[in-house]
mmCIF file of C-alpha atoms in Angstrom:
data_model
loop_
_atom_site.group_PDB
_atom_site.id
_atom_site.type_symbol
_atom_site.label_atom_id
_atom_site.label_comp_id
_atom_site.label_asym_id
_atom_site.label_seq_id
_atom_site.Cartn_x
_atom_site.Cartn_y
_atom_site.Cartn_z
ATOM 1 C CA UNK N 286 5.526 23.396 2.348
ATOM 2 C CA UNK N 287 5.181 19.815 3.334
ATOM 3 C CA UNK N 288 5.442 17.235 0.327
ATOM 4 C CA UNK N 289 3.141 14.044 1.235
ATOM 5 C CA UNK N 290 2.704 11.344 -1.398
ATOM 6 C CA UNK N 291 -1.151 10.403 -2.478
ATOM 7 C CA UNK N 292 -2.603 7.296 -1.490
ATOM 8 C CA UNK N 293 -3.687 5.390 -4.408
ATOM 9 C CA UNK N 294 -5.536 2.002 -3.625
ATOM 10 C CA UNK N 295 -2.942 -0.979 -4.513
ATOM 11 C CA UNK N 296 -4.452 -3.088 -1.902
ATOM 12 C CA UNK N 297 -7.280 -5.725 -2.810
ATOM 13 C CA UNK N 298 -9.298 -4.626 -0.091
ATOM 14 C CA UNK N 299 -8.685 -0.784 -1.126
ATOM 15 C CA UNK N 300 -9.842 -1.529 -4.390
ATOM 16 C CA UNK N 301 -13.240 -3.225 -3.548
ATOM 17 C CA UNK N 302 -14.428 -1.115 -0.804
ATOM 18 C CA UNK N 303 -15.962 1.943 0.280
ATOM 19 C CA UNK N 304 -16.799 3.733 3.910
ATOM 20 C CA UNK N 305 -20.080 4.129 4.821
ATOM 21 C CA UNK N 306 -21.081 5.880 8.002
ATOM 22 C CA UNK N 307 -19.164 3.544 10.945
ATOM 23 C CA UNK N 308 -19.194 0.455 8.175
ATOM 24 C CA UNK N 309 -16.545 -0.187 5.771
ATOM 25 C CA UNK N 310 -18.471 -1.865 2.841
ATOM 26 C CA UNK N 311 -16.560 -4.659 0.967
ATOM 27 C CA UNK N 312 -18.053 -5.954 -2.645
ATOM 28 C CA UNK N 313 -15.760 -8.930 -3.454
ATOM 29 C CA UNK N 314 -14.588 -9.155 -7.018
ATOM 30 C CA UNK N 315 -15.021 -12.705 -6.621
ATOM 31 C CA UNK N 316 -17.858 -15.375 -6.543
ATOM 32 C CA UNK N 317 -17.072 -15.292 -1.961
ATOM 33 C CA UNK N 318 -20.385 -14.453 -1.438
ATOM 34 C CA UNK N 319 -22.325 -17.316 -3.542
ATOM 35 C CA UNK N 320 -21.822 -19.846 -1.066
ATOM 36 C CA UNK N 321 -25.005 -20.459 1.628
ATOM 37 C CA UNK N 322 -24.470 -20.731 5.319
ATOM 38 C CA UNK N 323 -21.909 -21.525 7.112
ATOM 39 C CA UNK N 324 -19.571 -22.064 4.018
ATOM 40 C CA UNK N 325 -19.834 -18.829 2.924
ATOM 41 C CA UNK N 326 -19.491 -17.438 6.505
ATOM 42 C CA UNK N 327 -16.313 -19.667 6.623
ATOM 43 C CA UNK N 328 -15.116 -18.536 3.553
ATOM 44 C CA UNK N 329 -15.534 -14.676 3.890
ATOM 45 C CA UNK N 330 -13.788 -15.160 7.032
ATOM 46 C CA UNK N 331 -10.631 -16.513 5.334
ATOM 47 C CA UNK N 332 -11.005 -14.440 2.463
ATOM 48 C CA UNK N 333 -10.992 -11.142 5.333
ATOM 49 C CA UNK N 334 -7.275 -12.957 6.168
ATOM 50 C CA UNK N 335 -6.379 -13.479 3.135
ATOM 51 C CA UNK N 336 -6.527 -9.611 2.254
ATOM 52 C CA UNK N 337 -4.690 -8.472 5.104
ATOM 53 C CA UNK N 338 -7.651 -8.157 7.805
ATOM 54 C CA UNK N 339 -5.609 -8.719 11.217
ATOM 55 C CA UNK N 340 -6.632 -11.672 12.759
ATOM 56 C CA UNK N 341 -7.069 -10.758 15.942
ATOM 57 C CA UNK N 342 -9.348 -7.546 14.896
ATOM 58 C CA UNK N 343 -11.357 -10.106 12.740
ATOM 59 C CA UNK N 344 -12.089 -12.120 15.906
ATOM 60 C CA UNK N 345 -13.059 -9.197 17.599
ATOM 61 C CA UNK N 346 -15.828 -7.539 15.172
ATOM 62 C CA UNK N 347 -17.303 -10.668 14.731
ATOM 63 C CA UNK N 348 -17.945 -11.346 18.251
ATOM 64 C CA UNK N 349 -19.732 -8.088 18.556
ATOM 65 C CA UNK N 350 -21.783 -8.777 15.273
ATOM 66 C CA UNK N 351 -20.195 -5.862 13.798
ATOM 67 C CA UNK N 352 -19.225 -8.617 10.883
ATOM 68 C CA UNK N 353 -22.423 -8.440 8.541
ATOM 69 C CA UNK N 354 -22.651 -10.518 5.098
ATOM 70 C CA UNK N 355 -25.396 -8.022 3.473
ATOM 71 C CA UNK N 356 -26.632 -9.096 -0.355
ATOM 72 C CA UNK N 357 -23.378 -8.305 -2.524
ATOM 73 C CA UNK N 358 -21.944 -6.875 0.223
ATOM 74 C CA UNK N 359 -19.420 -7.727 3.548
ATOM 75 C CA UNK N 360 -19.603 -4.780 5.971
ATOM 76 C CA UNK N 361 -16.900 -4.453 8.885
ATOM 77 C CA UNK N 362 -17.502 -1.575 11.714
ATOM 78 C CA UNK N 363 -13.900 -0.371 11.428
ATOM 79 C CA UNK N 364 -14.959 3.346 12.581
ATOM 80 C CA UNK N 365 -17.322 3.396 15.071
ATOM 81 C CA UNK N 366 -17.483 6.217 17.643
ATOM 82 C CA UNK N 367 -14.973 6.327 20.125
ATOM 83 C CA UNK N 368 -13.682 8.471 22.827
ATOM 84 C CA UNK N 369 -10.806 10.310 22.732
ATOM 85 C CA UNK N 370 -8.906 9.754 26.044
ATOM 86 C CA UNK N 371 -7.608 12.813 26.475
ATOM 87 C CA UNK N 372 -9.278 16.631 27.119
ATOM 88 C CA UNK N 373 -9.738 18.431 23.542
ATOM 89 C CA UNK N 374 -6.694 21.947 24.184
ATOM 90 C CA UNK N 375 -5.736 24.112 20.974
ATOM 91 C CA UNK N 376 -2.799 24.934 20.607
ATOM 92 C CA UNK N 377 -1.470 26.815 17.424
ATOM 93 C CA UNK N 378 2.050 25.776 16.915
ATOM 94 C CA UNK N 379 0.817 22.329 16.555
ATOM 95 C CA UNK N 380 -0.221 21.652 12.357
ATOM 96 C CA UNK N 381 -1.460 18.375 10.432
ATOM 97 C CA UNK N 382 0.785 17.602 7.625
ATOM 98 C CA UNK N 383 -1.569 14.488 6.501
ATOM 99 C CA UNK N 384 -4.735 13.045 7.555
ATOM 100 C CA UNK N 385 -7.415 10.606 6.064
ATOM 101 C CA UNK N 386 -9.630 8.198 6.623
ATOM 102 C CA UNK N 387 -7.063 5.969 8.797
ATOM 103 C CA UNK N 388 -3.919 8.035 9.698
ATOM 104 C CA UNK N 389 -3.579 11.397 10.546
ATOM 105 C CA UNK N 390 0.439 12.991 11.016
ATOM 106 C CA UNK N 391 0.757 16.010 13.032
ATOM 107 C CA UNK N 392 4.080 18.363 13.361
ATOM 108 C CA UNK N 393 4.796 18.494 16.559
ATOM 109 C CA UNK N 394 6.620 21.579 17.827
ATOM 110 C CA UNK N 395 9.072 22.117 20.730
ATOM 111 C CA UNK N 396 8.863 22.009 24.155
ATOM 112 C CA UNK N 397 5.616 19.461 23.928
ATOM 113 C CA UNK N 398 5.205 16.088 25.248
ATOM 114 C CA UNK N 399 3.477 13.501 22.938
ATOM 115 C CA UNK N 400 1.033 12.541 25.636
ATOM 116 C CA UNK N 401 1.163 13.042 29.457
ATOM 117 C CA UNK N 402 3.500 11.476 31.549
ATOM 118 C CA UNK N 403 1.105 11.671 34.359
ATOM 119 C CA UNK N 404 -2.491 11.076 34.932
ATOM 120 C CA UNK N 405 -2.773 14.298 36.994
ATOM 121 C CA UNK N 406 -0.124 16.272 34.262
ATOM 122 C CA UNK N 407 -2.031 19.108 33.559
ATOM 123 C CA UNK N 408 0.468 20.325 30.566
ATOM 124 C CA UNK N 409 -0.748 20.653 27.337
ATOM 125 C CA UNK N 410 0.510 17.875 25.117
ATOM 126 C CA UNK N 411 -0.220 16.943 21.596
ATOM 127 C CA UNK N 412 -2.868 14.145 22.466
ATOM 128 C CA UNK N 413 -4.586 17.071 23.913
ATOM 129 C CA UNK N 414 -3.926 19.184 20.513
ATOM 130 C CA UNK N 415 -5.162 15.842 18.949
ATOM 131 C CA UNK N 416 -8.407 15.941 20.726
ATOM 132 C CA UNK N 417 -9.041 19.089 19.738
ATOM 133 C CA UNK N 418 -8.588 18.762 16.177
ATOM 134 C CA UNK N 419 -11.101 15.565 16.305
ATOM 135 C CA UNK N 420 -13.491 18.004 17.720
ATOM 136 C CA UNK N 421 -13.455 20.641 16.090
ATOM 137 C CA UNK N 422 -13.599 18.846 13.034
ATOM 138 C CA UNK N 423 -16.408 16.169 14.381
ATOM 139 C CA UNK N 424 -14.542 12.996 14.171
ATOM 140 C CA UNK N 425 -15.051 10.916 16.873
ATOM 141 C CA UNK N 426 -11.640 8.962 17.327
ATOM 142 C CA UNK N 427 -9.156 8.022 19.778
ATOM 143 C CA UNK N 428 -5.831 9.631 20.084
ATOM 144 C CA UNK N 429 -3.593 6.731 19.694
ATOM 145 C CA UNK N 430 0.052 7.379 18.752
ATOM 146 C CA UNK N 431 2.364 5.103 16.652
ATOM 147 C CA UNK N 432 5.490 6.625 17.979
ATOM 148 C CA UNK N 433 7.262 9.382 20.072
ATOM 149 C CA UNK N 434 9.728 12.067 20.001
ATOM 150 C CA UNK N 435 11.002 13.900 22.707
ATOM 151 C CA UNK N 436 9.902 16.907 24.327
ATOM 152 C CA UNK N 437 12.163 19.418 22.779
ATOM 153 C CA UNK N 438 12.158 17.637 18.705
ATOM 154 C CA UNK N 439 10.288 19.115 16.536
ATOM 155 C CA UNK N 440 8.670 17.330 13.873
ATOM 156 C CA UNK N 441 5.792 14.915 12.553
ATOM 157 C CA UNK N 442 3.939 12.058 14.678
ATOM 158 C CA UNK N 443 1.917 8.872 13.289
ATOM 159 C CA UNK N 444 -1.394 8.479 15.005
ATOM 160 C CA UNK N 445 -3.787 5.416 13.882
ATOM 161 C CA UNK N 446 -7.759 6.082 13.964
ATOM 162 C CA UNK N 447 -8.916 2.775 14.186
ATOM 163 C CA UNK N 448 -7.932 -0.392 15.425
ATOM 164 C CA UNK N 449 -7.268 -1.757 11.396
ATOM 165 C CA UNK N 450 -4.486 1.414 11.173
ATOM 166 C CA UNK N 451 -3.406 0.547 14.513
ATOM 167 C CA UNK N 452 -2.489 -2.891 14.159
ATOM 168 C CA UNK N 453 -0.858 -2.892 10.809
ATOM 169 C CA UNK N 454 0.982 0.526 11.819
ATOM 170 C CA UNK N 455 2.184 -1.113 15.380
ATOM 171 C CA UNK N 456 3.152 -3.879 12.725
ATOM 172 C CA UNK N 457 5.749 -1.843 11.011
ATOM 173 C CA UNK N 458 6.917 -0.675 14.222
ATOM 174 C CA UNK N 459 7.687 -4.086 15.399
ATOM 175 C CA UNK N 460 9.112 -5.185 12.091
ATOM 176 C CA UNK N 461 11.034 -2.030 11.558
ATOM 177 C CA UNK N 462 9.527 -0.743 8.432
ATOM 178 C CA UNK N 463 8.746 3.038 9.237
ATOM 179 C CA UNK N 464 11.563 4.992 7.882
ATOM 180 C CA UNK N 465 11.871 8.063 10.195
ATOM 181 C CA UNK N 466 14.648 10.527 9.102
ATOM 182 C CA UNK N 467 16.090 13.553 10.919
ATOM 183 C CA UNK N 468 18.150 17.047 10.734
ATOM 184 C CA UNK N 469 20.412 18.127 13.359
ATOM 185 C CA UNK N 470 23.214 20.539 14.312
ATOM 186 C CA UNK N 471 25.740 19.221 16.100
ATOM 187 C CA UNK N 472 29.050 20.135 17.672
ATOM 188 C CA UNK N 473 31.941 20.105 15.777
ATOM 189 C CA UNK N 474 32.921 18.701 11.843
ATOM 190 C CA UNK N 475 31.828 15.622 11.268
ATOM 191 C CA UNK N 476 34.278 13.235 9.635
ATOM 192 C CA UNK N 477 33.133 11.957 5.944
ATOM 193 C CA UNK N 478 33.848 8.915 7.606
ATOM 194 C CA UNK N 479 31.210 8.608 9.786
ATOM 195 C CA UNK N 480 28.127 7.374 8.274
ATOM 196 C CA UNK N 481 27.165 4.802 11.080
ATOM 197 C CA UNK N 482 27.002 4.188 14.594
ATOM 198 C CA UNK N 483 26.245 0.681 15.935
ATOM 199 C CA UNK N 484 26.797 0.984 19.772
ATOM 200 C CA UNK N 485 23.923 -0.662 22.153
ATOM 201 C CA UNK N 486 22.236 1.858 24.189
ATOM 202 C CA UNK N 487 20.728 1.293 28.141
ATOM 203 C CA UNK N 488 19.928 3.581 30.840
ATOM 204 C CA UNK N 489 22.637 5.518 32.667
ATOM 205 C CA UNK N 490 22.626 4.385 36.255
ATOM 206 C CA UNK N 491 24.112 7.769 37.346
ATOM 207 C CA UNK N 492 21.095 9.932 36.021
ATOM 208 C CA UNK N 493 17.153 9.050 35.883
ATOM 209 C CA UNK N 494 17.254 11.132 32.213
ATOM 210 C CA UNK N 495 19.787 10.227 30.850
ATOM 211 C CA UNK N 496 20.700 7.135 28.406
ATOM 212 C CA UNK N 497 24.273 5.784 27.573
ATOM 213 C CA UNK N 498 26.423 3.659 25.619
ATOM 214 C CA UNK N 499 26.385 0.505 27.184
ATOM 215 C CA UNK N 500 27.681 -3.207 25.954
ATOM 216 C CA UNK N 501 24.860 -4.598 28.253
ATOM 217 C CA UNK N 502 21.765 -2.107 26.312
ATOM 218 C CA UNK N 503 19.646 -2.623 23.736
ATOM 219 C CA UNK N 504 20.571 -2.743 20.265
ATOM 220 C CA UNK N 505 20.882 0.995 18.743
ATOM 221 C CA UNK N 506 21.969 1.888 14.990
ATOM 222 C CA UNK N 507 21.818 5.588 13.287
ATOM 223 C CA UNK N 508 23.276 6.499 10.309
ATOM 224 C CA UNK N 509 24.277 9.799 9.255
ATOM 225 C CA UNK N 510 25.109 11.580 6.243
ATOM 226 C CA UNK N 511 27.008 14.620 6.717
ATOM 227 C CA UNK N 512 25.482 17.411 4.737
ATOM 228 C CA UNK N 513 27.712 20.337 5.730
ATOM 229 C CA UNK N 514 30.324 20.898 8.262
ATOM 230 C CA UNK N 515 32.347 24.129 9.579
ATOM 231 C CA UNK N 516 35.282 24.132 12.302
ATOM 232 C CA UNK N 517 32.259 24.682 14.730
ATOM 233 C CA UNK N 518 29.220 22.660 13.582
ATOM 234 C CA UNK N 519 27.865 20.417 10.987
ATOM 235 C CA UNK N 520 24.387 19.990 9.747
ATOM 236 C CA UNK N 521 23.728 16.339 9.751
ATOM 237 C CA UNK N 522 20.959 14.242 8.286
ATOM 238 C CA UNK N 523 20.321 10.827 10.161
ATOM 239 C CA UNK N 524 18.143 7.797 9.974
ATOM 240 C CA UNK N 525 16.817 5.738 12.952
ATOM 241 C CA UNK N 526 17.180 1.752 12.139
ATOM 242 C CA UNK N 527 16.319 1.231 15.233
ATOM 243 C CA UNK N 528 13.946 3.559 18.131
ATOM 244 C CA UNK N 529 15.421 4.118 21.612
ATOM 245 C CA UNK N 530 15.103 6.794 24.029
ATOM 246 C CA UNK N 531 16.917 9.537 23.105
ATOM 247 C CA UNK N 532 19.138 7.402 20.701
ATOM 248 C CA UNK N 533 20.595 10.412 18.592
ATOM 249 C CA UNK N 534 21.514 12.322 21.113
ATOM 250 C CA UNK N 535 23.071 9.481 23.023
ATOM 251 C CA UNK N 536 25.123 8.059 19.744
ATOM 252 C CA UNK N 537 26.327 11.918 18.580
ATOM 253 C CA UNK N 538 27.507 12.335 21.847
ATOM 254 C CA UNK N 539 29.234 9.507 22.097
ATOM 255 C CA UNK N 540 31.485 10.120 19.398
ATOM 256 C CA UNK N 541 31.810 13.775 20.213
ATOM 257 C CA UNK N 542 29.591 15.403 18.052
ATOM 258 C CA UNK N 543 26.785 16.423 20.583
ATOM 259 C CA UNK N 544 23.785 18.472 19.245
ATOM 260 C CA UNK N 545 24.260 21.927 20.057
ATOM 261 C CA UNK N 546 21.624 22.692 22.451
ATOM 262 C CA UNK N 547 21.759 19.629 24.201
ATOM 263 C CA UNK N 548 22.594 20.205 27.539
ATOM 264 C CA UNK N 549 21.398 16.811 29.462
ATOM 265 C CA UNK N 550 24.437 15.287 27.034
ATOM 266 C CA UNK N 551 26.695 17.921 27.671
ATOM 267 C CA UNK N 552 25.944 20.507 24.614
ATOM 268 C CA UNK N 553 26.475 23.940 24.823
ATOM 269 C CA UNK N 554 23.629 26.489 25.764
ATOM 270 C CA UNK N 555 24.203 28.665 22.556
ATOM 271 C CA UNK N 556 20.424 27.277 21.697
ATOM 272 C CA UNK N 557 17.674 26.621 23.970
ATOM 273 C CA UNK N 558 16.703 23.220 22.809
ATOM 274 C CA UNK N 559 18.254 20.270 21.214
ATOM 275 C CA UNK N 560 18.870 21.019 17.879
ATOM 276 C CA UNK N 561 16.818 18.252 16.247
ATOM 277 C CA UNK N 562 14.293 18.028 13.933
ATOM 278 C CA UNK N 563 12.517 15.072 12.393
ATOM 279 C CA UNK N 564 12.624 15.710 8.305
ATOM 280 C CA UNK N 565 10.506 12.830 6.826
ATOM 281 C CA UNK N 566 8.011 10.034 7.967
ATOM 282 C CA UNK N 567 7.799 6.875 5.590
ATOM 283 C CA UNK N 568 5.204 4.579 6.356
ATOM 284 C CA UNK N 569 2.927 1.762 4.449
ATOM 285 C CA UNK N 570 -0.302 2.925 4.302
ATOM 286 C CA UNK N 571 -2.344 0.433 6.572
ATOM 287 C CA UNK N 572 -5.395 0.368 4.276
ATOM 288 C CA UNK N 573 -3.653 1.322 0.534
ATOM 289 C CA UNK N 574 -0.549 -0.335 1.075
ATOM 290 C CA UNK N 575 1.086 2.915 -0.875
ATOM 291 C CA UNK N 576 4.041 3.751 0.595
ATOM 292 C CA UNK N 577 3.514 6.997 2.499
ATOM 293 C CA UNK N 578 5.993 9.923 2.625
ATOM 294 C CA UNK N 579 5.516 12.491 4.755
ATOM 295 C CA UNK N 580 7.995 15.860 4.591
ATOM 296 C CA UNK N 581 8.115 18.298 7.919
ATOM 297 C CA UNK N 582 9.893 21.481 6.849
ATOM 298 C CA UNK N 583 12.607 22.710 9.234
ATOM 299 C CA UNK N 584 11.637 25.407 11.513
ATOM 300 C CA UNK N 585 12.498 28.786 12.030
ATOM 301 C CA UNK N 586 14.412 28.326 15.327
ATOM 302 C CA UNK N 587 16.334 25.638 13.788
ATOM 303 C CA UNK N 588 16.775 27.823 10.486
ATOM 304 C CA UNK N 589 17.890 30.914 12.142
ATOM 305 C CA UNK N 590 20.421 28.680 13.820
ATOM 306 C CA UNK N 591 21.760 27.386 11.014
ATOM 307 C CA UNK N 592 22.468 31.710 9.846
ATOM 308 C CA UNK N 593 23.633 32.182 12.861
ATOM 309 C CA UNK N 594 26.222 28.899 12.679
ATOM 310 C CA UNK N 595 27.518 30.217 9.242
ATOM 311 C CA UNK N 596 25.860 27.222 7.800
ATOM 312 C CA UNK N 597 23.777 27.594 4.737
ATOM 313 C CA UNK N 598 20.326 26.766 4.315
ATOM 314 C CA UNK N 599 18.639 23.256 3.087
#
């Protein structure tokens, strides 16, 4: 069962609006809207920064009138109808773990692509499973992702439905802020010792796929916290501090721990993926402010190797 914390309003914004159709309706718990003319347009303006309103978005809705001082009332157009960029294609493997208003989080199962890599891919990805779910449930949003994970990881992915969620969620990308956790199984026992790897990370001039270890990459830290470990494989949970392409596998690798599965890094073939999972997604809700934790429970494949490793069970 996925465990996903409730988001309850601490935000001033949160706590003195309402959605209304395409409108968000704002009734300030102040005297903002007592001014006449352009002071209180000037006013509500800064007031709409001063409660966390990105700038830029501000600027934008108010040069489409979509900014409206009503009576009592401020009204932004935060969710008007929009379409969704890529073709609506079920797909059953694919769940939501958490949706609302602003975010939805979908668990993304093996063997999918986050979006297409090319305009003319015709594989079904999870923008297209995204699409679908908009439909079928008649939202009219576009599928815009916060983050990836590979192809062959399983687990859950952060999409924005406006441009408010977008920019305050690419926010806590930039600044670092979304806690993203994961389980693997990797080759090996993991020394006790190892709790962090802080080795930059840059492409691998050798191989178009492949990433490596490289004193001229990008900066690249994962911890790890051993959680059990046999002769033959440990079960391993590890947090991203920072996002590259395919930084776990690259850093387990490195230190000669790759996940099993993981042949492109040299892993055996005893499973037919990389034995990865992301656990948990902790975000800042970009309209609350709650913190948002989102749980994605391991699945089967990944159980039934853990049974078949001799290693027991979360």
């Amino acid at each position: 069962m996925m465990n996903v914390s409730d988001p309850k309003p601490s935000s001033i914004l949160a706590q003195c609006s309402i959605r209304d159709g395409e409108w968000l309706q704002i009734t300030p718990n102040n005297d903002l809207l007592q001014a006449e003319g352009n002071a209180r347009h000037k006013a509500v303006m800064q007031w709409l920064e001063q409660v966390s309103v990105p700038v830029k978005l501000i600027g934008r809705l108010h040069s489409k009138g979509e900014v409206k001082i009503d009576g009592e009332h401020i009204r932004l157009r935060l969710f008007p109808p929009m379409d969704y960029g890529f073709d609506p294609r079920p797909h059953d493997r694919a769940k939501v773990l958490y949706e609302d208003d602003y975010v939805l989080v979908m668990h993304k199962p093996s063997g999918m692509n986050v979006h297409p890599s090319e305009a003319s891919d015709s594989t079904i990805t999870l923008a297209n499973v995204v699409a679908d779910h908009y439909q079928q449930t008649d939202q009219k949003y576009a599928v815009r992702h916060v983050h990836r994970l590979d192809e062959d990881t399983t687990g859950p992915v952060l999409y924005a439905k406006n441009e408010f969620a977008l920019s305050k969620l690419d926010e806590q990308m930039r600044s670092k802020t979304i806690d993203r956790k994961y389980i693997a199984i990797v080759q090996g026992k993991v020394s006790d010792q190892l709790t962090i790897i802080d080795q930059p990370i840059g492409k691998d001039r050798h191989h178009k796929q492949r990433r490596r270890v490289s004193p001229t990459g990008q900066e690249a830290i994962t911890h790890i916290e051993k959680l059990y470990s046999s002769a033959r494989a440990s079960l391993v949970r590890l947090t991203l501090e920072t996002g590259r392409t395919h930084q776990i596998r690259v850093h387990m690798s490195d230190v000669g721990h790759t996940l099993i599965g993981d042949v492109l890094y040299g892993g055996s073939q005893e499973f037919y993926r990389q034995a990865l999972h992301g656990e948990q997604l902790t975000f800042e809700h970009p309209f609350t402010e709650e913190i948002m934790t989102v749980n994605d429970p391991l699945p089967e494949d990944m159980i039934e190797l853990l049974d078949q490793s001799g290693i027991p069970r979360l």
